[in-house]
Amino acid sequence: MKFLLRLIRRDPATFVLNVAGLAIGIGAFACLQVFVAHERSFDRFHENANQLHRMTILGQSQNQEYRSALVHGAWVELLEENIPGVDRATKIMSIQSDISLATEDKMITAQQGTGFYTDSDFLEVFQFDVIQGQRGELLSEPYSMVLTRSMAMRLFGRTDVLGAMVIFHYGNKTHFKVSGVLEDIPANSHLQFEYLISGSSFPEFWAEQGRLQGGSYTTYVYMQLADGLRGEDVEGAIAALGEEHFGDWFQFPVTLITAIHFDGGGLFEHAVIGNKNFVDMLWGLSMIVLLVAMLNYILLTASQLHFRGHEVAIRRTLGASWKRIFGGLLKESILLALMAGVICVVVVQVAVHDQFPRWFGLELDLLESPGAIIFIFLVCVGAGLVAGLVPAMRVASKALVPGLRAKIQVTGRSWVGSRIVVFQFLFTFLTLLAGVMVVKQLNYLKGKDLGYNREAVINVKKATGIGFDGWRVFRQKATALSSVESVGTTMYDFIGDWNGHGLRVVDGNDTSYVIVQWNAIDPGAVEALGMRFVEGRNFDPSFATDSTGVILNRAAARKLNMQSLVGKRTLNDISETGQSQVLGVVEDFHFQSFDQEIKPIALLLDQGFDWKSNFLVKFRSKDYQQVLSQLEEQWQASGLQGPFEYQFLDDTFQRLIAEEQRIANLILAFSLATLLITCLGLVGTVRFQMLRQRRSISIRKVFGASIPAVLIAINNKYVFRMSLAVAIGVPLGMYGINSWLQNFAYRTSVTAWDYLLAVGIMLVFTTAVITLQSWRTVQQNPAAVLKDE
């Protein structure tokens, strides 16, 4: 403690600059590393993670690739009976509807995709934490339901609910007994759910999913391989088995579950997919932030060499050995780094803890993560050791006599005074450039023409417990509201994956084939969304032939490569008659993530309103709260059970760019942190340079130099170093940015202005810091300065 107090008393300003720079750098590094570690840890918490693999489908027809996470349920039996080394296989099926779940006195809505039908051994294959019930019996019986802790609290307000009954509304009311409660699914699990239902509860339906003849591609299939066996070891046997039973249309690659987060994707992907290139970039950014903080510390320490000569020389005169002086200076460096670590932990826990989830989509509670705290302090020790090593050697090795006669001289050619500053500017430029480009790409995605109107449109979803009669009445009442401009319905969510099928268009004796995503809609949906027609028209129920009509998008038209599609006959297995007439072609619109190109789409007219679970409402009024209140009143007046739940289509769109938004927030925040660290380093460096150069500045003023001329001369030294850093950084930045933008199917352009903006930000901050720090010195009276010197 005495040693620390002596450091503070000797030079409080330097102490603050050193500790603040290291604290910001280490804190930013730690936060980025926590995020990177989270992204790389997906599914590794399962004890058998290295044995678990998931099957996928990969197909190609007429230069069109088809990739899906859903496979035929018959694979479970095929794998277990025919592939040596497959210890166990299991399947699950996502519940793709908003489900009404009820207890004796409460009804809630479980959103689609938050529940699964499962085989009985699912929770024996996947080692999710069980807090109520016996693992081997959780899904073994029909009408068994497993809840997560959060779902149990929503339904019952407690977790000790074994044996309690839940009413499952799906067509009929089915009573399920709660057979177990799981801990909430970890955020780093590719499988996210709130409840599970034993597939044996619906024996005919579940048997159909696994029946080789007549089944369908509706399930996610996982297999557990024998210990030491890899996915590549069984892919050959799986390929032969697939060709035998399913023909040669598809391949069936397998993916280790720990790789799904980065390598998954395709149609009907349930997992949250990350971007490995983004994560690698963030890891590199974290290292840059830490390196800049360490260079900043070296720069500040080296700047003090001019004033530490007498201290070191006196200590050596009094008998202190070189090793003791070196050790003391090194201990000082490590102690400052540890002090920065303490501040880092406190600031992150108090200031960032509540904001981190909102900004970056990840909880960060250091008090619940002792490993993270230990990691931070190990980084502090390492940073203090590395950052203090060279300055300590330089100070401790100075000759005794020069140290007693004068202060240690550090010339302008010193590697400390020039090269470190260049590297600091280089890393700052690269991080600022990354921030500029990420924000530009995000703004490009936000402002991109989506091909439909997402503003002032909400989607009201029909949960399974809501009756068809009330649902029809609600539509009639909502349509009659003066504040509602138009309404429409869709079978599937407008934004998301739909069903995939093949479609052939007949043109005389020729046919063209395209794989399409299809959705069933009504004419009001086209109007509510403001879709734009390239050719043709909207559905018109007054024409009987429109009941089998289809609307395609431009992407489908390009694949079909026909001059005009309107009036052409299509052959498909989607419509009831097996064929449809093309009524129109609409502009492409985004309904999936921006990292993939818009897929061919077929929109069919489905006159059975009861089966459409999505009700689109476009407002005429800008007073959204008033309109929502009116809709809720009509909901209650229609006698509909369950809460009135809706989502703005604009919010649904935001989910498409959620990952990009999160990455943008991270890069922007830590680009600014790097800039701040650099500025702190410049504050200390310029401060000491001004103390050393007071005499030369005063002499220049005596000979007639103006204050602006002196300030420009001081700034020119740093601007030259900055220019050198930019010259090195531009080619590096070009390579990195172009590589990163390849991740997007739709991306912004890169211009010279982007580089100039990064340089401009750095230049403004640098000159402002240097000018403010040097202003006091150049304002001093030359006579008073020369008298003191």
PDB file of N, CA and C in Angstrom, residues 64 513-517 534 551-562 565 585-592 597-602 746:
ATOM      1  N   GLN A  64     -29.480 -25.329 -59.165  1.00  0.00           N
ATOM      2  CA  GLN A  64     -30.128 -24.749 -58.003  1.00  0.00           C
ATOM      3  C   GLN A  64     -29.813 -25.615 -56.784  1.00  0.00           C
ATOM      4  N   TYR A 513     -37.927 -25.734 -64.800  1.00  0.00           N
ATOM      5  CA  TYR A 513     -38.087 -26.193 -63.410  1.00  0.00           C
ATOM      6  C   TYR A 513     -37.410 -25.215 -62.467  1.00  0.00           C
ATOM      7  N   VAL A 514     -38.052 -24.955 -61.329  1.00  0.00           N
ATOM      8  CA  VAL A 514     -37.459 -24.097 -60.310  1.00  0.00           C
ATOM      9  C   VAL A 514     -37.905 -24.593 -58.939  1.00  0.00           C
ATOM     10  N   ILE A 515     -36.995 -24.547 -57.974  1.00  0.00           N
ATOM     11  CA  ILE A 515     -37.335 -24.863 -56.581  1.00  0.00           C
ATOM     12  C   ILE A 515     -37.787 -23.579 -55.916  1.00  0.00           C
ATOM     13  N   VAL A 516     -38.985 -23.572 -55.346  1.00  0.00           N
ATOM     14  CA  VAL A 516     -39.559 -22.355 -54.783  1.00  0.00           C
ATOM     15  C   VAL A 516     -39.890 -22.547 -53.311  1.00  0.00           C
ATOM     16  N   GLN A 517     -39.876 -21.414 -52.596  1.00  0.00           N
ATOM     17  CA  GLN A 517     -40.490 -21.321 -51.277  1.00  0.00           C
ATOM     18  C   GLN A 517     -41.918 -20.856 -51.501  1.00  0.00           C
ATOM     19  N   VAL A 534     -44.267  -6.514 -61.378  1.00  0.00           N
ATOM     20  CA  VAL A 534     -43.474  -6.313 -62.593  1.00  0.00           C
ATOM     21  C   VAL A 534     -44.355  -6.538 -63.809  1.00  0.00           C
ATOM     22  N   ILE A 551     -48.676 -16.372 -57.891  1.00  0.00           N
ATOM     23  CA  ILE A 551     -47.859 -15.191 -58.142  1.00  0.00           C
ATOM     24  C   ILE A 551     -46.414 -15.559 -57.841  1.00  0.00           C
ATOM     25  N   LEU A 552     -45.503 -15.261 -58.759  1.00  0.00           N
ATOM     26  CA  LEU A 552     -44.081 -15.548 -58.596  1.00  0.00           C
ATOM     27  C   LEU A 552     -43.326 -14.247 -58.361  1.00  0.00           C
ATOM     28  N   ASN A 553     -42.084 -14.376 -57.917  1.00  0.00           N
ATOM     29  CA  ASN A 553     -41.232 -13.196 -57.788  1.00  0.00           C
ATOM     30  C   ASN A 553     -40.191 -13.173 -58.904  1.00  0.00           C
ATOM     31  N   ARG A 554     -39.449 -12.076 -58.971  1.00  0.00           N
ATOM     32  CA  ARG A 554     -38.449 -11.927 -60.038  1.00  0.00           C
ATOM     33  C   ARG A 554     -37.402 -13.032 -60.001  1.00  0.00           C
ATOM     34  N   ALA A 555     -37.010 -13.440 -58.782  1.00  0.00           N
ATOM     35  CA  ALA A 555     -35.989 -14.486 -58.662  1.00  0.00           C
ATOM     36  C   ALA A 555     -36.443 -15.768 -59.345  1.00  0.00           C
ATOM     37  N   ALA A 556     -37.730 -16.119 -59.175  1.00  0.00           N
ATOM     38  CA  ALA A 556     -38.263 -17.304 -59.849  1.00  0.00           C
ATOM     39  C   ALA A 556     -38.262 -17.101 -61.355  1.00  0.00           C
ATOM     40  N   ALA A 557     -38.635 -15.879 -61.782  1.00  0.00           N
ATOM     41  CA  ALA A 557     -38.662 -15.594 -63.218  1.00  0.00           C
ATOM     42  C   ALA A 557     -37.267 -15.712 -63.827  1.00  0.00           C
ATOM     43  N   ARG A 558     -36.257 -15.252 -63.107  1.00  0.00           N
ATOM     44  CA  ARG A 558     -34.887 -15.349 -63.625  1.00  0.00           C
ATOM     45  C   ARG A 558     -34.459 -16.807 -63.762  1.00  0.00           C
ATOM     46  N   LYS A 559     -34.804 -17.612 -62.776  1.00  0.00           N
ATOM     47  CA  LYS A 559     -34.442 -19.031 -62.837  1.00  0.00           C
ATOM     48  C   LYS A 559     -35.147 -19.729 -63.996  1.00  0.00           C
ATOM     49  N   LEU A 560     -36.420 -19.347 -64.240  1.00  0.00           N
ATOM     50  CA  LEU A 560     -37.185 -19.977 -65.314  1.00  0.00           C
ATOM     51  C   LEU A 560     -36.742 -19.495 -66.692  1.00  0.00           C
ATOM     52  N   ASN A 561     -36.158 -18.286 -66.737  1.00  0.00           N
ATOM     53  CA  ASN A 561     -35.575 -17.760 -67.977  1.00  0.00           C
ATOM     54  C   ASN A 561     -36.589 -17.733 -69.116  1.00  0.00           C
ATOM     55  N   MET A 562     -37.760 -17.124 -68.841  1.00  0.00           N
ATOM     56  CA  MET A 562     -38.794 -16.969 -69.866  1.00  0.00           C
ATOM     57  C   MET A 562     -39.098 -15.486 -70.057  1.00  0.00           C
ATOM     58  N   LEU A 565     -44.235 -14.610 -68.116  1.00  0.00           N
ATOM     59  CA  LEU A 565     -44.769 -15.757 -67.386  1.00  0.00           C
ATOM     60  C   LEU A 565     -46.278 -15.692 -67.216  1.00  0.00           C
ATOM     61  N   VAL A 585     -46.102 -11.382 -61.629  1.00  0.00           N
ATOM     62  CA  VAL A 585     -44.731 -11.453 -61.106  1.00  0.00           C
ATOM     63  C   VAL A 585     -44.477 -10.181 -60.305  1.00  0.00           C
ATOM     64  N   VAL A 586     -44.030 -10.331 -59.062  1.00  0.00           N
ATOM     65  CA  VAL A 586     -43.766  -9.175 -58.208  1.00  0.00           C
ATOM     66  C   VAL A 586     -42.264  -8.958 -58.076  1.00  0.00           C
ATOM     67  N   GLU A 587     -41.919  -7.742 -57.693  1.00  0.00           N
ATOM     68  CA  GLU A 587     -40.518  -7.442 -57.404  1.00  0.00           C
ATOM     69  C   GLU A 587     -40.019  -8.351 -56.279  1.00  0.00           C
ATOM     70  N   ASP A 588     -38.726  -8.645 -56.315  1.00  0.00           N
ATOM     71  CA  ASP A 588     -38.140  -9.441 -55.226  1.00  0.00           C
ATOM     72  C   ASP A 588     -38.336  -8.731 -53.899  1.00  0.00           C
ATOM     73  N   PHE A 589     -38.601  -9.487 -52.851  1.00  0.00           N
ATOM     74  CA  PHE A 589     -38.701  -8.919 -51.512  1.00  0.00           C
ATOM     75  C   PHE A 589     -37.965  -9.825 -50.529  1.00  0.00           C
ATOM     76  N   HIS A 590     -37.410  -9.198 -49.505  1.00  0.00           N
ATOM     77  CA  HIS A 590     -36.603  -9.919 -48.526  1.00  0.00           C
ATOM     78  C   HIS A 590     -37.505 -10.547 -47.463  1.00  0.00           C
ATOM     79  N   PHE A 591     -37.385 -11.831 -47.307  1.00  0.00           N
ATOM     80  CA  PHE A 591     -38.122 -12.520 -46.258  1.00  0.00           C
ATOM     81  C   PHE A 591     -37.200 -13.415 -45.429  1.00  0.00           C
ATOM     82  N   GLN A 592     -35.903 -13.360 -45.743  1.00  0.00           N
ATOM     83  CA  GLN A 592     -34.904 -14.115 -45.002  1.00  0.00           C
ATOM     84  C   GLN A 592     -33.708 -13.210 -44.729  1.00  0.00           C
ATOM     85  N   GLU A 597     -29.000 -14.768 -50.819  1.00  0.00           N
ATOM     86  CA  GLU A 597     -29.754 -14.133 -51.888  1.00  0.00           C
ATOM     87  C   GLU A 597     -31.230 -14.479 -51.788  1.00  0.00           C
ATOM     88  N   ILE A 598     -32.067 -13.580 -52.335  1.00  0.00           N
ATOM     89  CA  ILE A 598     -33.515 -13.819 -52.330  1.00  0.00           C
ATOM     90  C   ILE A 598     -33.821 -15.066 -53.149  1.00  0.00           C
ATOM     91  N   LYS A 599     -34.596 -15.947 -52.570  1.00  0.00           N
ATOM     92  CA  LYS A 599     -34.918 -17.216 -53.219  1.00  0.00           C
ATOM     93  C   LYS A 599     -36.185 -17.078 -54.072  1.00  0.00           C
ATOM     94  N   PRO A 600     -36.343 -17.968 -55.055  1.00  0.00           N
ATOM     95  CA  PRO A 600     -37.590 -17.992 -55.825  1.00  0.00           C
ATOM     96  C   PRO A 600     -38.792 -18.254 -54.914  1.00  0.00           C
ATOM     97  N   ILE A 601     -39.890 -17.535 -55.176  1.00  0.00           N
ATOM     98  CA  ILE A 601     -41.064 -17.587 -54.315  1.00  0.00           C
ATOM     99  C   ILE A 601     -42.306 -17.830 -55.170  1.00  0.00           C
ATOM    100  N   ALA A 602     -43.220 -18.630 -54.612  1.00  0.00           N
ATOM    101  CA  ALA A 602     -44.534 -18.833 -55.213  1.00  0.00           C
ATOM    102  C   ALA A 602     -45.586 -18.505 -54.160  1.00  0.00           C
ATOM    103  N   TYR A 746     -25.867  -9.062 -50.001  1.00  0.00           N
ATOM    104  CA  TYR A 746     -26.187  -7.675 -50.346  1.00  0.00           C
ATOM    105  C   TYR A 746     -25.306  -6.784 -49.492  1.00  0.00           C
TER     106      TYR A 746
END
